[in-house]
Short mmCIF file of C-alpha atoms in Angstrom, two decimals:
data_model
loop_
_atom_site.label_atom_id
_atom_site.label_comp_id
_atom_site.label_asym_id
_atom_site.label_seq_id
_atom_site.Cartn_x
_atom_site.Cartn_y
_atom_site.Cartn_z
CA UNK A 1 84.60 141.03 49.40
CA UNK A 2 82.27 138.07 49.05
CA UNK A 3 81.07 135.43 51.46
CA UNK A 4 81.47 132.20 49.51
CA UNK A 5 79.57 129.03 50.49
CA UNK A 6 80.47 125.68 48.95
CA UNK A 7 77.82 122.96 48.74
CA UNK A 8 75.29 125.78 48.81
CA UNK A 9 72.30 123.74 47.63
CA UNK A 10 72.96 120.90 50.09
CA UNK A 11 70.92 120.40 53.23
CA UNK A 12 73.18 122.53 55.43
CA UNK A 13 74.27 124.92 52.69
CA UNK A 14 70.72 126.04 51.96
CA UNK A 15 70.21 127.01 55.60
CA UNK A 16 73.47 128.97 55.57
CA UNK A 17 72.60 130.95 52.43
CA UNK A 18 69.05 131.64 53.67
CA UNK A 19 70.38 132.99 56.97
CA UNK A 20 73.12 135.01 55.24
CA UNK A 21 70.42 136.70 53.17
CA UNK A 22 68.95 138.00 56.43
CA UNK A 23 72.29 139.59 57.39
CA UNK A 24 74.08 140.83 54.25
CA UNK A 25 73.12 142.05 50.76
CA UNK A 26 72.57 139.21 48.27
CA UNK A 27 75.27 140.50 45.93
CA UNK A 28 77.87 139.87 48.68
CA UNK A 29 77.05 136.12 48.70
CA UNK A 30 78.45 133.58 46.25
CA UNK A 31 76.81 130.15 46.24
CA UNK A 32 79.08 127.41 44.88
CA UNK A 33 77.04 124.58 43.35
CA UNK A 34 77.48 121.62 41.02
CA UNK A 35 74.06 122.05 39.38
CA UNK A 36 73.14 125.63 38.53
CA UNK A 37 69.46 124.73 38.10
CA UNK A 38 69.21 123.81 41.78
CA UNK A 39 70.31 127.33 42.71
CA UNK A 40 67.78 129.14 40.53
CA UNK A 41 65.86 130.39 43.59
CA UNK A 42 69.03 131.93 45.03
CA UNK A 43 69.97 133.51 41.70
CA UNK A 44 66.49 135.05 41.47
CA UNK A 45 67.15 136.78 44.80
CA UNK A 46 70.47 138.26 43.63
CA UNK A 47 72.93 135.70 44.99
CA UNK A 48 75.94 135.14 42.74
CA UNK A 49 76.15 131.54 41.50
CA UNK A 50 79.44 129.75 40.75
CA UNK A 51 79.47 126.25 39.27
CA UNK A 52 82.31 124.08 40.56
CA UNK A 53 82.92 120.45 41.48
CA UNK A 54 85.45 119.13 44.02
CA UNK A 55 86.27 116.34 41.53
CA UNK A 56 87.27 118.88 38.84
CA UNK A 57 89.82 121.11 40.57
CA UNK A 58 90.12 123.49 37.62
CA UNK A 59 86.49 124.57 38.16
CA UNK A 60 87.64 126.34 41.34
CA UNK A 61 90.30 128.39 39.53
CA UNK A 62 89.64 132.10 40.01
CA UNK A 63 86.59 131.47 42.18
CA UNK A 64 87.97 133.17 45.30
CA UNK A 65 89.31 136.71 45.69
CA UNK A 66 91.49 138.41 48.28
CA UNK A 67 89.51 139.23 51.41
CA UNK A 68 86.74 136.68 50.79
CA UNK A 69 85.33 134.70 53.69
CA UNK A 70 84.74 131.11 52.60
CA UNK A 71 82.68 128.32 54.15
CA UNK A 72 83.92 124.89 53.08
CA UNK A 73 81.06 122.50 53.79
CA UNK A 74 82.54 119.03 53.96
CA UNK A 75 81.73 116.83 50.96
CA UNK A 76 79.41 113.85 51.24
CA UNK A 77 81.12 111.56 48.72
CA UNK A 78 82.68 109.19 51.23
CA UNK A 79 84.09 107.01 48.44
CA UNK A 80 85.80 109.84 46.52
CA UNK A 81 88.56 110.76 48.96
CA UNK A 82 87.15 113.78 50.76
CA UNK A 83 90.46 115.19 52.09
CA UNK A 84 91.76 115.49 48.52
CA UNK A 85 88.49 117.16 47.48
CA UNK A 86 88.77 119.63 50.35
CA UNK A 87 92.45 120.28 49.52
CA UNK A 88 91.29 121.74 46.19
CA UNK A 89 89.45 124.48 48.08
CA UNK A 90 92.26 125.05 50.59
CA UNK A 91 94.83 125.47 47.83
CA UNK A 92 92.68 127.95 45.88
CA UNK A 93 91.79 129.86 49.03
CA UNK A 94 95.46 130.21 49.94
CA UNK A 95 96.44 131.35 46.45
CA UNK A 96 93.69 133.99 46.47
CA UNK A 97 94.52 135.34 49.91
CA UNK A 98 91.10 134.85 51.48
CA UNK A 99 90.44 136.47 54.86
CA UNK A 100 88.96 133.34 56.43
CA UNK A 101 88.28 129.72 55.51
CA UNK A 102 85.75 128.08 57.82
CA UNK A 103 85.36 124.29 57.64
CA UNK A 104 82.50 122.13 58.89
CA UNK A 105 84.28 119.38 60.79
CA UNK A 106 83.34 116.87 63.51
CA UNK A 107 83.68 117.04 67.30
CA UNK A 108 87.23 116.68 68.58
CA UNK A 109 86.03 113.89 70.87
CA UNK A 110 84.82 111.72 67.95
CA UNK A 111 87.13 108.76 67.19
CA UNK A 112 84.82 106.93 64.75
CA UNK A 113 86.11 106.37 61.21
CA UNK A 114 83.72 109.12 60.09
CA UNK A 115 86.08 111.61 61.74
CA UNK A 116 89.21 110.52 59.86
CA UNK A 117 88.51 112.65 56.77
CA UNK A 118 87.76 115.64 59.00
CA UNK A 119 91.01 115.30 60.97
CA UNK A 120 93.00 115.06 57.73
CA UNK A 121 91.28 118.18 56.38
CA UNK A 122 91.82 120.07 59.63
CA UNK A 123 95.53 119.23 59.50
CA UNK A 124 95.79 120.46 55.91
CA UNK A 125 93.91 123.65 56.73
CA UNK A 126 95.69 124.56 59.96
CA UNK A 127 99.10 124.00 58.37
CA UNK A 128 98.23 125.94 55.17
CA UNK A 129 98.73 129.42 56.59
CA UNK A 130 95.16 130.39 55.62
CA UNK A 131 93.24 132.07 58.48
CA UNK A 132 90.82 129.33 59.51
CA UNK A 133 87.84 128.57 61.71
CA UNK A 134 87.05 124.96 62.58
CA UNK A 135 83.32 124.47 63.05
CA UNK A 136 83.28 121.06 64.69
CA UNK A 137 79.62 120.26 64.13
CA UNK A 138 78.09 117.60 66.34
CA UNK A 139 75.28 115.31 65.29
CA UNK A 140 72.17 116.67 63.57
CA UNK A 141 68.59 116.15 64.79
CA UNK A 142 67.73 115.47 61.16
CA UNK A 143 70.03 112.41 61.07
CA UNK A 144 67.20 110.77 62.99
CA UNK A 145 64.07 112.68 62.02
CA UNK A 146 64.69 112.12 58.30
CA UNK A 147 64.83 108.36 58.93
CA UNK A 148 61.52 107.96 60.78
CA UNK A 149 59.73 105.69 58.27
CA UNK A 150 61.29 102.39 59.46
CA UNK A 151 60.98 103.49 63.10
CA UNK A 152 57.25 104.13 62.72
CA UNK A 153 56.77 101.00 60.64
CA UNK A 154 58.30 98.71 63.26
CA UNK A 155 57.45 100.85 66.33
CA UNK A 156 61.07 100.62 67.42
CA UNK A 157 64.21 102.74 67.64
CA UNK A 158 67.11 100.39 66.94
CA UNK A 159 70.75 101.38 67.50
CA UNK A 160 74.06 99.92 68.62
CA UNK A 161 74.62 102.93 70.86
CA UNK A 162 73.58 101.35 74.15
CA UNK A 163 72.92 103.93 76.84
CA UNK A 164 74.97 106.58 75.05
CA UNK A 165 73.74 110.15 74.77
CA UNK A 166 73.83 112.68 71.92
CA UNK A 167 74.09 116.49 71.99
CA UNK A 168 72.36 116.97 68.66
CA UNK A 169 71.04 120.21 67.21
CA UNK A 170 69.16 121.23 64.08
CA UNK A 171 70.80 122.08 60.77
CA UNK A 172 69.46 125.61 61.20
CA UNK A 173 71.35 125.87 64.51
CA UNK A 174 74.67 124.84 62.95
CA UNK A 175 73.99 127.19 60.04
CA UNK A 176 73.48 130.06 62.48
CA UNK A 177 76.90 129.39 64.00
CA UNK A 178 78.51 129.38 60.55
CA UNK A 179 76.78 132.64 59.64
CA UNK A 180 77.96 134.26 62.87
CA UNK A 181 81.56 133.30 62.03
CA UNK A 182 81.25 134.43 58.40
CA UNK A 183 79.71 137.81 59.24
CA UNK A 184 81.48 138.53 62.54
CA UNK A 185 85.00 139.45 63.58
CA UNK A 186 87.71 137.76 65.60
CA UNK A 187 87.12 134.18 64.50
CA UNK A 188 90.49 133.67 62.81
CA UNK A 189 92.34 130.51 63.88
CA UNK A 190 89.57 129.50 66.28
CA UNK A 191 88.13 126.04 66.92
CA UNK A 192 84.50 125.71 68.00
CA UNK A 193 83.07 122.52 69.50
CA UNK A 194 79.41 122.65 68.47
CA UNK A 195 76.51 120.68 69.89
CA UNK A 196 73.00 121.08 71.24
CA UNK A 197 72.26 122.47 74.70
CA UNK A 198 70.59 119.25 75.88
CA UNK A 199 71.99 115.73 75.49
CA UNK A 200 69.45 112.91 75.14
CA UNK A 201 69.46 109.11 75.10
CA UNK A 202 67.66 106.75 72.75
CA UNK A 203 65.16 105.54 75.33
CA UNK A 204 64.13 109.20 75.72
CA UNK A 205 63.92 109.52 71.93
CA UNK A 206 61.61 106.49 71.74
CA UNK A 207 59.49 107.91 74.59
CA UNK A 208 59.19 111.28 72.83
CA UNK A 209 58.13 109.57 69.60
CA UNK A 210 55.57 107.57 71.57
CA UNK A 211 54.23 110.76 73.16
CA UNK A 212 53.92 112.60 69.84
CA UNK A 213 52.50 109.70 67.79
CA UNK A 214 50.31 108.04 70.41
CA UNK A 215 51.97 104.72 69.48
CA UNK A 216 54.07 102.55 71.75
CA UNK A 217 57.58 102.87 70.34
CA UNK A 218 60.33 100.97 72.13
CA UNK A 219 64.10 101.29 72.17
CA UNK A 220 66.05 98.21 71.13
CA UNK A 221 69.78 98.36 71.80
CA UNK A 222 71.46 95.72 69.64
CA UNK A 223 75.05 94.54 69.11
CA UNK A 224 77.03 96.17 66.30
CA UNK A 225 76.92 93.09 64.06
CA UNK A 226 73.13 92.90 64.33
CA UNK A 227 72.72 96.54 63.31
CA UNK A 228 75.14 96.01 60.43
CA UNK A 229 72.93 93.17 59.19
CA UNK A 230 69.79 95.27 59.50
CA UNK A 231 71.32 98.17 57.57
CA UNK A 232 72.82 96.08 54.76
CA UNK A 233 69.57 94.11 54.56
CA UNK A 234 67.77 97.41 54.00
CA UNK A 235 70.08 98.23 51.10
CA UNK A 236 72.70 100.40 52.82
CA UNK A 237 76.10 99.76 51.16
CA UNK A 238 78.40 97.83 53.49
CA UNK A 239 81.11 100.54 53.79
CA UNK A 240 78.54 103.17 54.76
CA UNK A 241 76.79 100.77 57.15
CA UNK A 242 80.19 100.30 58.85
CA UNK A 243 80.53 104.08 59.22
CA UNK A 244 77.07 104.37 60.80
CA UNK A 245 77.67 101.49 63.19
CA UNK A 246 81.03 103.03 64.10
CA UNK A 247 79.27 106.26 65.03
CA UNK A 248 76.92 104.31 67.32
CA UNK A 249 79.96 102.80 69.04
CA UNK A 250 81.29 106.31 69.59
CA UNK A 251 77.92 107.43 70.96
CA UNK A 252 78.00 104.51 73.41
CA UNK A 253 81.37 105.85 74.65
CA UNK A 254 80.01 109.38 75.09
CA UNK A 255 81.90 110.89 72.16
CA UNK A 256 78.93 112.83 70.76
CA UNK A 257 78.17 114.67 73.98
CA UNK A 258 79.38 118.24 73.41
CA UNK A 259 79.06 120.48 76.46
CA UNK A 260 81.08 123.55 75.40
CA UNK A 261 78.08 125.82 74.87
CA UNK A 262 79.80 127.18 71.73
CA UNK A 263 76.80 126.56 69.46
CA UNK A 264 74.20 128.53 71.39
CA UNK A 265 76.81 131.22 72.13
CA UNK A 266 77.60 131.70 68.42
CA UNK A 267 73.96 131.44 67.36
CA UNK A 268 72.96 133.98 70.01
CA UNK A 269 70.04 131.83 71.15
CA UNK A 270 69.31 128.42 72.69
CA UNK A 271 69.59 125.47 70.31
CA UNK A 272 66.42 123.91 68.88
CA UNK A 273 64.88 121.26 71.19
CA UNK A 274 64.92 117.78 69.64
CA UNK A 275 61.19 117.44 70.35
CA UNK A 276 60.52 120.45 68.12
CA UNK A 277 62.35 118.90 65.14
CA UNK A 278 60.56 115.59 65.74
CA UNK A 279 57.20 117.39 65.68
CA UNK A 280 58.06 119.15 62.42
CA UNK A 281 59.11 115.84 60.81
CA UNK A 282 55.93 114.06 61.90
CA UNK A 283 53.84 116.85 60.35
CA UNK A 284 55.72 116.13 57.13
#
């Protein structure tokens, strides 16, 4: 039996493989990647490497075996039809008779367009007959801390999220939940709503940045059309800008507050405080 991780050299996938290596022998882990060179460090530590691409379904033929536990990390090619990409993995997993297929989805409360691909994939997975686990990941701290340059340049946090709050957590936290599901028992046909222990608002985010940088950073809540103009003006493609602005609208409605406690329960520890991830990002 292998634990198979798709998107293994992506930002979340790397955390998952690193944490799996702390729990199981390397030879029990298969990292599925598009570019073998990017997985050289994993290969050097004994992880099996499989090269496959969602856009070339035949590359997944024979990749899974009966009894495998598989983590399907959702694709990031928003323009390529992600549900069809994910279907490739579901079909191969079913044919192989895997023991579990876990999928990184989005909170059940999220109605933004970003969630549409996830809902379609969930429907395909839950109706496939494959034992599944839905890991409905909330927002990531890093969605903000990896975009600090314009914030620090203009001394302003700008969103269309109003007074909305976010239960974000670090990628490492979400990876820990995935690893718990992949290495534990009793997770078949379960749905987990995952989010950080503490919800925060953007005024608090600006205040924390001010505290850590010594600069006066303000929060500017703007209308959706203004944020769309800012994003497209900065070079963000219009369809993706619309997705981001749609998420802000959902945040304003409270849809990214996740209070289930599932994430810290699965991880076996409290989730990472946002201030800690901010500090790490500022250190660079």
